[in-house]
């Protein structure tokens, strides 16, 4: 599916990154192009399931839906709800492993 | 706002989706079908891109956003992060008719105006299709029929809708009044009252004498005597041994009527529930069973699970010979009481790792045998100490936590329903590839029985090494168990993600109305070695636990039960566990 290449970027001052891609962008592109990002995502999914993080988030969502009523909740509500808690409760071991993988990827990609 | 299909909620479309559908014809997402790409067969569905193509938001050029949506109307990609900014929402607001978008990484439909996921049957069917069959151009049509066959079409006959019968209360007629008076003894009158209430024990608790290494039989019989549907069946006179023997005597012409294990069970129920507390010797029963299972007729120790299976077969066989019914579909439980109570249906999906073609088979089962997980390094020795401390924690809320090292029944069930890669020495024949390929196999439960019996494989027989050994590792089991995560519907849903899954068409199946919650009522435990051991059964009556050790019945604390080494666990559907918490003494 093609992107909408003909559409000029909306001049929105606050988000405009300028024309120089920052380091984060470059790394992200490299990760995607090599397929490493997908592998990392799969690994991350596995780890988060193993340590029970996914179940915790599920439980949070369930409790929220129960409180608000099934028909009054949207996906955006749930994302808004669990994003801060989710980010905070990722185990350090998982973060460390992910960082390590990215680091080793970068060193190998730089060669 | 939502309707129920198959017991599961099917969301109604939002107004924007309805408008979109009305504008773009009956199958508005048809074009998207070709854009779905699936990682190695069975993996996640996403919107197809070139490997080097990086999805970016058309407005802010960011590619590292976690949610990127492609507008279904104009194919423009935007980010959506409602807290910071949502260029997807901006786009939908700026151009009417462009509210519906698809998540590029997850292949899920989203309405940017409502801020919520929406569902379209055709789209979800297309995604599932792409996930199950590797859609190369030529096979797309044959692939769809294959999938429909394997999923929706080939239903075993026993899953047809069953007509419901109106409830009519029953009153005995005059003939029944008379026979009632003649052949029954009052349970509670002045004479018997002392017999019943003196020990304060519930009905049906009676020790069984050991007739020579027959604890394997006694333990299973105790469990069966208190299996609610089975108990109700026999105590409700649904198999009258006098009538049955009379009938058989007439057919055979001999007085020594044919073997009928159900008649012997009926006699056993009468004896055990008579109110007499002195231990009973089930000699007649043992003799009958020996005749049925001649190869096991000896005074050697036997395996309780083997006995259980052969007993169910014995009850079934007799009934089948009798009625000479046309084969009722396997797993429906229409054939005999044993299957009515214990028979469930297992679903087995085998997926070819090369082409993704999945073949599904349904098999009836009367119990589920579970493997204990291989010993987890390090915590083997200390697990027994740990397990004692965790008794206060209700097992239900324990997560599958591998750090702990305790095996749980839920863990075993999870492993049972996990997708398992079969080894390269176990290649199965793939219909599509027409050759043996490496496969992925996954089990799930299609239909739950009334009573679930879990058998823990503690006895390992190795024919290679010509030795057997017993696995003593402790297994934690819950008193209440929800089987929902192990059902086929749940397993399939987790395989395909968040879809309206046209599972078995839209038929309401009678079995889906039963809940998935089960209550533990009997535990058969084994202690000792493989060749010299002892079976004991713990029964849960009126929320009290009783230890049945051959002729000795004692009340025990539930912590004793939790600490026991479970070999077979019997769970009954919670809806059939009614009145168990009431005092059964004199009410």
XYZ file of C-alpha atoms in Angstrom:
698
model
C 0.000 0.000 0.000
C 1.511 3.265 -1.029
C 1.822 6.167 1.292
C 0.241 9.345 0.305
C 3.397 10.719 -1.260
C 1.721 13.670 -2.889
C 0.480 15.172 0.303
C 2.762 17.821 1.749
C 3.392 17.683 5.468
C 1.025 19.911 7.405
C 3.085 22.796 8.752
C 2.579 22.176 12.426
C 5.248 24.023 14.278
C 5.325 22.074 17.520
C 5.895 18.657 15.964
C 7.951 19.616 12.993
C 11.256 17.855 13.259
C 12.959 19.964 10.701
C 14.698 18.238 7.873
C 17.473 16.446 9.754
C 16.376 13.062 11.028
C 17.458 12.638 14.607
C 19.440 9.648 15.841
C 16.374 7.891 17.142
C 14.840 7.974 13.701
C 17.930 6.572 12.055
C 18.161 3.708 14.505
C 14.501 2.966 14.088
C 14.795 2.826 10.326
C 17.830 0.587 10.505
C 16.037 -1.736 12.868
C 13.029 -2.000 10.615
C 14.938 -2.436 7.391
C 17.027 -5.263 8.742
C 13.999 -6.975 10.219
C 15.536 -6.761 13.670
C 12.680 -4.684 15.019
C 10.236 -7.465 14.320
C 12.424 -9.981 16.103
C 12.798 -7.660 19.049
C 9.043 -7.147 19.186
C 8.457 -10.899 19.259
C 11.001 -11.346 22.001
C 9.483 -8.511 23.964
C 6.017 -9.970 23.635
C 7.266 -13.279 24.956
C 8.993 -11.714 27.952
C 6.036 -9.589 28.886
C 3.751 -12.589 28.810
C 6.140 -14.735 30.818
C 6.505 -12.274 33.646
C 2.780 -11.727 33.884
C 2.820 -8.146 32.684
C 0.271 -8.841 30.000
C -2.072 -10.463 32.496
C -1.721 -7.487 34.788
C -2.637 -5.070 32.031
C -5.523 -7.273 31.034
C -6.777 -7.279 34.580
C -6.547 -3.502 34.752
C -8.512 -3.171 31.558
C -11.128 -5.623 32.756
C -11.591 -3.795 36.022
C -11.968 -0.526 34.199
C -14.480 -1.917 31.747
C -16.425 -3.449 34.581
C -16.566 -0.114 36.318
C -17.495 1.967 33.303
C -19.700 -0.516 31.536
C -18.829 -2.460 28.442
C -20.424 -0.018 26.019
C -18.837 3.091 27.426
C -15.222 2.226 26.892
C -13.095 2.809 23.816
C -9.708 1.507 22.834
C -8.269 4.969 23.331
C -9.579 5.031 26.905
C -7.848 1.772 27.651
C -4.592 2.874 26.064
C -4.752 6.087 28.051
C -5.378 4.062 31.198
C -2.665 1.482 31.005
C 0.116 3.386 29.254
C 1.601 5.043 32.362
C 1.187 1.979 34.551
C 2.383 -0.271 31.812
C 5.527 1.687 31.158
C 6.291 1.833 34.844
C 5.832 -1.841 35.515
C 8.005 -3.320 32.801
C 10.555 -5.405 34.708
C 14.111 -4.105 34.686
C 15.390 -7.419 33.411
C 13.288 -7.040 30.293
C 14.487 -3.498 29.713
C 18.068 -4.584 30.196
C 17.725 -7.438 27.768
C 16.155 -5.241 25.147
C 18.846 -2.609 25.505
C 21.511 -5.233 25.236
C 20.002 -6.594 22.047
C 19.765 -3.138 20.518
C 23.329 -2.339 21.516
C 24.705 -5.473 19.962
C 22.662 -4.796 16.849
C 24.086 -1.319 16.566
C 27.643 -2.499 16.955
C 27.117 -5.141 14.309
C 25.267 -2.758 11.993
C 27.964 -0.139 12.220
C 30.522 -2.512 10.784
C -25.220 -2.048 21.468
C -23.952 -5.570 21.105
C -25.550 -8.855 20.274
C -24.673 -12.308 21.421
C -23.435 -14.907 19.005
C -22.438 -18.247 20.386
C -22.444 -16.744 23.829
C -19.869 -14.177 22.820
C -20.563 -10.533 22.375
C -20.479 -9.282 18.798
C -20.044 -5.522 18.660
C -22.429 -3.404 16.636
C -20.841 -1.113 14.081
C -20.423 2.554 14.880
C -22.323 5.106 12.783
C -19.230 5.963 10.766
C -18.681 2.353 9.808
C -22.291 2.050 8.739
C -21.995 5.117 6.557
C -18.777 3.792 5.080
C -20.368 0.473 4.255
C -23.398 2.076 2.671
C -21.195 4.217 0.474
C -18.724 1.592 -0.607
C -20.847 -1.393 -1.407
C -21.418 -4.671 0.400
C -17.784 -5.698 0.755
C -15.953 -2.461 1.323
C -12.766 -4.043 2.627
C -12.241 -6.371 -0.239
C -9.253 -4.429 -1.455
C -7.568 -4.765 1.903
C -7.617 -8.514 1.609
C -4.671 -8.395 -0.728
C -2.744 -6.134 1.551
C -2.581 -8.468 4.474
C 0.713 -10.097 5.092
C 1.324 -12.808 7.622
C 4.634 -13.685 9.105
C 5.676 -17.372 9.090
C 2.489 -19.411 8.898
C 0.333 -18.894 11.917
C 1.975 -15.644 12.919
C 0.657 -12.133 13.237
C -1.274 -10.373 10.537
C -0.138 -6.931 9.434
C -0.576 -4.649 6.468
C 1.864 -5.664 3.802
C 4.860 -3.529 3.097
C 8.198 -4.036 1.462
C 10.836 -5.029 3.984
C 12.650 -1.765 3.416
C 9.511 0.302 3.479
C 9.127 2.184 6.701
C 5.643 3.323 7.613
C 5.497 7.018 8.450
C 2.858 9.440 9.509
C 1.924 11.611 6.562
C 1.709 14.674 8.733
C 4.676 14.572 11.037
C 6.910 12.073 9.214
C 7.432 10.159 12.442
C 7.916 6.446 11.997
C 8.501 5.470 15.587
C 4.971 5.986 16.823
C 3.442 2.904 18.326
C 0.099 3.246 16.557
C 0.024 4.001 12.860
C -3.201 3.863 10.949
C -3.803 3.757 7.240
C -6.968 5.444 6.074
C -9.081 2.915 4.252
C -10.451 5.506 1.863
C -7.264 7.162 0.642
C -4.445 4.917 1.890
C -2.738 7.764 3.709
C -0.912 6.760 6.873
C -1.149 8.750 10.077
C -0.121 8.402 13.661
C -2.557 8.229 16.522
C -1.497 9.126 20.006
C -4.511 10.768 21.569
C -2.620 12.400 24.389
C -0.079 14.191 22.276
C -1.654 14.549 18.918
C -3.622 12.412 16.594
C -3.013 13.110 12.973
C -5.299 10.249 12.174
C -8.136 12.039 13.936
C -7.210 15.276 12.218
C -7.428 13.535 8.888
C -10.802 12.034 9.681
C -12.143 15.377 10.752
C -10.825 17.183 7.740
C -12.311 14.831 5.165
C -15.684 13.256 5.867
C -15.905 9.619 4.884
C -12.314 9.024 5.937
C -12.989 7.985 9.495
C -12.263 4.293 9.096
C -8.627 3.247 9.191
C -6.647 0.080 9.648
C -3.799 -0.451 12.105
C -0.766 -1.154 9.939
C 0.938 -3.405 12.447
C -2.030 -5.329 13.751
C -4.485 -5.408 10.832
C -7.355 -4.192 12.983
C -10.025 -1.719 11.926
C -10.296 1.548 13.798
C -12.713 4.444 13.699
C -10.738 7.634 14.203
C -13.823 9.641 14.989
C -15.046 7.335 17.743
C -11.550 6.527 18.938
C -12.451 2.881 19.135
C -11.860 -0.397 17.386
C -14.570 -1.517 14.985
C -15.225 -4.895 13.488
C -16.265 -6.072 10.086
C -17.064 -9.685 9.487
C -15.644 -9.832 5.988
C -12.435 -8.124 6.968
C -11.870 -10.406 9.931
C -12.646 -13.425 7.810
C -10.079 -12.228 5.303
C -7.458 -11.792 8.001
C -8.105 -15.207 9.442
C -7.989 -16.664 5.972
C -4.625 -15.092 5.371
C -3.362 -16.440 8.643
C -4.455 -19.992 8.126
C -3.589 -20.551 4.515
C -0.547 -19.163 2.807
C -2.415 -17.308 0.117
C -0.331 -17.619 -3.040
C -2.265 -16.259 -6.011
C -3.511 -19.550 -7.381
C -4.676 -21.064 -4.162
C -6.765 -18.224 -2.835
C -10.081 -19.753 -3.871
C -9.279 -23.311 -2.922
C -7.790 -21.983 0.260
C -11.021 -20.391 1.301
C -13.031 -23.556 0.845
C -10.448 -25.536 2.713
C -10.586 -23.167 5.619
C -14.330 -23.098 5.683
C -14.352 -26.861 5.663
C -11.905 -27.174 8.437
C -13.500 -24.536 10.568
C -17.157 -24.189 9.966
C -18.292 -26.968 7.706
C -17.251 -30.255 9.168
C -19.159 -30.315 12.386
C -19.567 -33.624 14.047
C -23.201 -34.512 14.144
C -23.408 -34.366 17.860
C -22.957 -30.597 17.742
C -26.280 -30.065 16.073
C -28.799 -27.986 17.885
C -30.810 -29.950 20.371
C -34.427 -29.273 20.908
C -35.346 -28.286 24.362
C -38.090 -30.043 26.199
C -40.544 -28.261 28.437
C -40.250 -28.902 32.113
C -43.059 -30.932 33.640
C -43.069 -31.681 37.358
C -43.429 -35.327 38.263
C -45.844 -36.962 40.674
C -45.910 -40.710 41.346
C -48.960 -42.499 39.986
C -50.903 -45.079 41.996
C -48.735 -48.007 40.864
C -45.609 -46.163 41.807
C -47.081 -45.228 45.170
C -47.579 -48.898 45.963
C -44.132 -50.056 44.857
C -42.675 -47.172 46.756
C -44.293 -48.424 49.896
C -43.271 -52.027 49.314
C -39.659 -51.719 48.321
C -38.343 -48.806 50.272
C -37.345 -48.186 53.819
C -37.873 -44.846 55.484
C -34.664 -42.902 55.733
C -35.601 -40.774 58.647
C -37.907 -41.997 61.326
C -37.660 -42.450 65.047
C -35.862 -45.769 64.743
C -33.296 -44.709 62.186
C -32.786 -41.167 63.258
C -30.220 -42.169 65.822
C -28.313 -44.149 63.212
C -28.091 -41.203 60.892
C -27.517 -38.225 63.074
C -25.288 -39.786 65.667
C -22.117 -39.543 63.669
C -22.976 -36.161 62.145
C -21.495 -37.360 58.894
C -23.126 -36.642 55.577
C -25.019 -39.273 53.639
C -23.117 -41.773 51.609
C -19.942 -41.902 53.608
C -19.055 -45.478 54.215
C -15.723 -47.215 54.385
C -14.815 -49.890 51.843
C -12.887 -52.897 53.041
C -9.630 -53.744 51.340
C -10.010 -57.184 49.835
C -6.337 -57.647 49.083
C -4.519 -54.734 47.418
C -7.836 -53.343 46.226
C -7.221 -49.790 47.388
C -6.983 -48.830 43.710
C -10.587 -49.884 43.322
C -11.819 -48.473 46.606
C -10.343 -45.058 45.904
C -12.019 -44.762 42.509
C -15.309 -46.126 43.796
C -15.374 -43.531 46.552
C -14.870 -40.807 43.978
C -17.594 -42.215 41.728
C -20.010 -42.685 44.606
C -19.863 -38.967 45.132
C -19.791 -37.778 41.559
C -22.952 -35.689 41.611
C -24.516 -36.631 38.266
C -23.609 -40.307 38.701
C -24.875 -40.392 42.260
C -28.109 -38.735 41.238
C -28.550 -41.188 38.390
C -28.261 -44.295 40.536
C -30.005 -42.962 43.601
C -32.753 -41.780 41.300
C -33.277 -45.383 40.290
C -32.376 -44.767 36.678
C -30.742 -48.184 36.508
C -32.759 -50.590 38.571
C -30.734 -53.750 39.081
C -33.740 -55.925 39.757
C -35.440 -54.868 36.589
C -32.237 -55.179 34.596
C -31.417 -58.682 35.864
C -34.967 -59.771 35.272
C -34.847 -58.531 31.715
C -31.520 -60.207 31.056
C -32.613 -63.419 32.679
C -35.551 -63.463 30.300
C -33.342 -62.876 27.267
C -30.716 -65.396 28.229
C -33.028 -67.914 29.734
C -30.510 -68.566 32.463
C -30.725 -67.569 36.039
C -27.095 -66.609 36.137
C -27.752 -63.443 34.265
C -25.135 -61.616 32.306
C -22.565 -59.405 33.784
C -23.746 -55.849 34.246
C -21.402 -53.467 35.941
C -24.145 -50.871 36.142
C -26.230 -53.252 38.241
C -23.304 -53.773 40.551
C -22.884 -50.037 40.816
C -26.542 -49.738 41.676
C -26.089 -52.290 44.436
C -23.064 -50.412 45.685
C -24.943 -47.120 45.815
C -27.765 -48.746 47.731
C -25.372 -50.209 50.237
C -23.281 -47.096 50.738
C -26.206 -44.691 51.019
C -28.273 -46.979 53.222
C -27.261 -45.194 56.395
C -25.303 -48.146 57.694
C -21.886 -46.923 58.774
C -20.055 -50.198 59.098
C -17.453 -50.720 56.367
C -18.745 -52.460 53.284
C -16.980 -55.157 51.303
C -17.436 -54.653 47.570
C -16.708 -58.297 46.808
C -19.459 -58.786 44.275
C -18.323 -55.701 42.473
C -14.730 -56.876 42.393
C -15.774 -60.240 41.025
C -17.867 -58.647 38.306
C -15.071 -56.343 37.336
C -12.636 -59.258 37.141
C -14.955 -60.927 34.710
C -14.997 -57.804 32.615
C -11.290 -57.086 32.721
C -9.902 -60.583 32.771
C -6.372 -59.474 32.145
C -6.383 -57.449 35.322
C -7.956 -60.095 37.500
C -5.465 -60.775 40.226
C -4.577 -59.689 43.698
C -1.688 -57.660 42.446
C -1.715 -53.932 42.757
C -3.351 -52.189 39.864
C -3.377 -48.667 38.562
C -6.376 -46.663 39.714
C -6.605 -44.788 36.443
C -6.666 -48.002 34.442
C -9.434 -49.240 36.683
C -11.377 -46.025 36.146
C -11.172 -46.347 32.366
C -12.066 -50.005 32.335
C -15.033 -49.337 34.604
C -16.443 -46.700 32.299
C -15.940 -49.045 29.387
C -17.684 -51.790 31.282
C -20.746 -49.684 31.944
C -20.802 -48.556 28.325
C -20.338 -51.995 26.835
C -23.189 -53.522 28.696
C -25.574 -50.788 27.703
C -24.541 -50.917 24.082
C -24.968 -54.647 23.841
C -28.330 -54.290 25.383
C -29.874 -51.564 23.375
C -28.152 -52.259 20.115
C -28.575 -48.628 19.276
C -27.337 -47.209 16.054
C -24.029 -45.652 16.862
C -24.800 -42.402 18.543
C -22.154 -39.826 17.741
C -19.066 -40.140 19.832
C -18.789 -37.661 22.606
C -22.472 -36.859 22.740
C -22.909 -38.955 25.830
C -26.165 -40.355 24.559
C -24.961 -43.935 24.827
C -24.680 -44.533 28.550
C -24.457 -42.747 31.870
C -20.693 -43.145 32.041
C -20.203 -41.138 28.877
C -22.990 -38.742 29.683
C -21.078 -37.741 32.777
C -17.444 -37.943 31.734
C -17.291 -37.616 27.990
C -16.012 -34.442 26.459
C -14.612 -33.599 23.048
C -11.051 -32.612 22.328
C -10.053 -30.654 19.279
C -6.690 -31.154 17.681
C -5.298 -28.687 15.144
C -2.300 -29.711 13.124
C -0.744 -26.991 11.036
C 1.826 -27.582 8.347
C 4.836 -25.370 9.019
C 5.539 -25.038 5.315
C 2.242 -24.011 3.768
C 0.127 -23.159 6.783
C -2.656 -25.597 5.979
C -4.417 -26.693 9.128
C -6.323 -29.888 9.614
C -8.695 -30.233 12.511
C -9.971 -33.380 14.160
C -12.385 -33.950 16.995
C -12.016 -36.835 19.378
C -14.093 -37.798 22.360
C -12.338 -38.295 25.670
C -13.407 -39.340 29.143
C -10.524 -37.729 30.954
C -7.437 -35.654 30.327
C -4.010 -37.048 31.084
C -1.501 -34.376 31.911
C 2.250 -34.476 31.923
C 4.121 -33.041 34.826
C 6.559 -30.521 33.499
C 10.172 -31.570 33.420
C 11.946 -30.714 36.628
C 12.886 -27.070 36.737
C 16.498 -26.579 37.566
C 17.481 -25.592 41.033
C 14.231 -25.427 42.860
C 13.497 -29.137 42.812
C 14.509 -29.804 46.390
C 13.092 -26.717 47.957
C 9.794 -26.739 46.142
C 8.135 -28.934 48.726
C 9.063 -26.507 51.475
C 7.842 -23.571 49.453
C 4.611 -25.264 48.594
C 3.714 -25.681 52.240
C 3.964 -21.962 52.782
C 1.822 -21.092 49.843
C -1.217 -23.019 50.990
C -2.747 -19.897 52.348
C -2.720 -18.413 48.912
C -5.746 -19.514 46.943
C -4.245 -21.285 43.996
C -6.561 -19.519 41.577
C -4.811 -16.212 41.806
C -1.344 -17.564 41.284
C 0.215 -16.517 38.038
C 2.089 -19.012 35.903
C 5.254 -17.924 37.600
C 8.203 -19.951 36.586
C 10.482 -18.454 39.195
C 8.611 -20.268 41.908
C 9.212 -23.786 40.680
C 5.856 -25.165 41.812
C 3.926 -27.200 39.315
C 0.255 -26.313 39.142
C -2.699 -27.965 37.500
C -3.346 -24.791 35.544
C 0.252 -24.853 34.355
C -0.242 -28.396 33.138
C -3.421 -27.411 31.321
C -1.671 -24.475 29.743
C 1.035 -26.755 28.505
C -1.568 -29.191 27.272
C -3.187 -26.514 25.121
C 0.023 -24.890 24.021
C 1.010 -24.985 20.359
C 3.687 -27.616 20.160
C 6.221 -27.990 17.414
C 6.448 -31.643 16.546
C 9.967 -32.918 16.137
C 11.462 -33.560 12.728
C 11.111 -37.252 13.399
C 7.351 -36.794 13.765
C 6.496 -35.246 10.424
C 2.834 -35.465 9.572
C 1.265 -35.736 6.167
C 0.038 -32.393 4.834
C -2.907 -32.589 2.476
C -1.911 -29.525 0.585
C 1.772 -30.256 0.177
C 1.017 -33.949 -0.392
C 4.095 -34.859 1.537
C 5.170 -35.241 5.132
C 6.099 -31.929 6.677
C 7.065 -30.566 10.027
C 3.962 -29.565 11.895
C 2.639 -27.496 14.721
C 0.048 -29.163 16.908
C -2.356 -27.579 19.311
C -4.969 -29.199 21.515
C -8.029 -27.527 22.933
C -11.329 -28.545 24.456
C -14.293 -28.386 22.127
C -16.887 -29.571 24.596
C -16.558 -29.792 28.340
C -17.926 -32.845 30.111
C -20.163 -32.613 33.143
C -17.347 -33.989 35.229
C -13.735 -33.360 34.282
C -11.280 -35.957 35.437
C -7.627 -34.950 35.318
C -5.090 -37.715 35.457
C -1.544 -36.782 36.336
C 0.991 -38.967 34.627
C 3.047 -39.928 37.595
C 4.011 -43.383 36.418
C 6.583 -43.393 33.714
C 7.027 -46.641 31.886
C 10.039 -46.754 29.684
C 10.002 -49.752 27.396
C 13.404 -48.765 26.099
C 15.096 -48.902 29.421
C 12.760 -51.622 30.639
C 11.980 -49.819 33.821
C 9.265 -47.734 35.329
C 9.435 -45.004 37.829
C 7.112 -42.795 39.742
C 7.235 -39.032 39.683
C 6.592 -37.756 43.173
C 6.732 -34.072 42.432
C 4.043 -32.075 44.148
C 1.303 -30.605 41.970
C -0.775 -27.729 43.216
C -4.447 -27.879 42.290
C -7.214 -25.332 42.857
C -10.538 -26.003 44.528
C -12.319 -23.927 41.906
C -11.286 -24.093 38.279
C -12.390 -22.064 35.293
C -11.857 -24.010 32.100
C -12.585 -21.098 29.766
C -8.968 -20.457 28.708
C -8.592 -24.032 27.504
C -11.674 -24.112 25.307
C -11.286 -24.222 21.560
C -13.016 -20.870 21.234
C -10.483 -19.234 23.551
C -7.484 -20.927 22.004
C -8.571 -19.943 18.523
C -9.302 -16.418 19.580
C -5.839 -16.022 21.013
C -4.347 -17.486 17.882
C -6.018 -14.982 15.599
C -6.166 -11.965 17.833
C -9.047 -9.634 18.222
C -11.497 -10.771 15.553
C -15.109 -11.605 15.113
C -14.402 -15.207 14.457
C -17.171 -17.011 12.565
C -16.729 -20.020 14.786
C -19.011 -22.893 13.922
C -21.296 -20.567 12.070
C -23.626 -18.637 14.276
C -25.301 -21.624 15.837
C -26.165 -21.613 19.452
C -24.796 -24.813 20.780
C -26.486 -26.183 23.844
C -23.157 -26.974 25.414
C -22.122 -23.331 25.240
C -24.827 -22.383 27.661
C -23.206 -24.361 30.419
C -20.715 -22.342 32.342
C -17.034 -23.132 32.330
C -16.621 -23.047 36.083
C -15.839 -26.248 37.890
C -15.615 -27.263 41.524
C -13.299 -29.917 42.925
C -15.095 -32.688 44.743
C -12.724 -35.651 44.854
C -8.981 -36.191 44.849
C -7.368 -39.615 44.481
C -3.871 -39.596 45.877
C -1.061 -42.096 45.698
C 1.685 -42.483 48.219
C 4.622 -44.809 48.172
C 6.500 -46.464 45.367
C 5.439 -47.721 41.994
C 5.254 -51.329 43.107
C 4.278 -50.798 46.713
C 1.979 -47.894 47.207
C -1.382 -46.920 48.591
C -4.318 -45.010 47.168
C -6.421 -42.699 49.312
C -9.369 -40.545 48.242
C -10.340 -37.179 49.659
C -13.973 -36.211 49.251
C -15.502 -32.769 49.570
C -19.022 -32.868 50.987
C -20.911 -29.925 52.402
C -17.665 -28.004 52.131
C -15.921 -30.397 54.480
C -13.142 -32.696 53.452
C -13.154 -36.385 54.318
C -10.303 -38.816 53.950
C -11.377 -42.216 52.649
C -8.620 -44.704 53.386
C -10.203 -48.076 52.615
C -12.419 -48.799 55.624
C -11.487 -45.654 57.561
C -13.274 -42.394 56.954
C -12.113 -39.343 58.849
C -12.809 -35.673 58.579
C -9.716 -33.666 57.678
C -8.678 -30.082 57.301
C -8.471 -28.697 53.768
C -4.768 -27.967 54.195
C -4.141 -31.701 54.330
C -5.842 -32.055 51.000
C -3.870 -29.234 49.448
C -0.644 -30.872 50.582
C -1.552 -34.255 49.191
C 0.053 -35.722 46.120
C -2.753 -35.572 43.616
C -2.968 -38.389 41.101
C -6.494 -37.932 39.802
C -8.611 -34.875 40.370
C -12.342 -34.802 39.798
C -14.072 -31.523 39.025
C -17.806 -31.102 38.487
C -19.546 -28.243 36.727
C -20.332 -25.637 39.321
C -23.985 -25.534 38.348
C -24.277 -29.207 39.321
C -22.582 -28.625 42.649
C -25.719 -27.104 44.114
C -26.641 -27.419 47.736
C -23.233 -28.820 48.570
C -22.698 -26.163 51.139
C -25.928 -26.922 52.935
C -26.092 -29.177 55.930
C -27.221 -32.523 54.588
C -28.022 -34.026 57.959
C -31.687 -33.772 58.538
C -32.916 -31.088 56.151
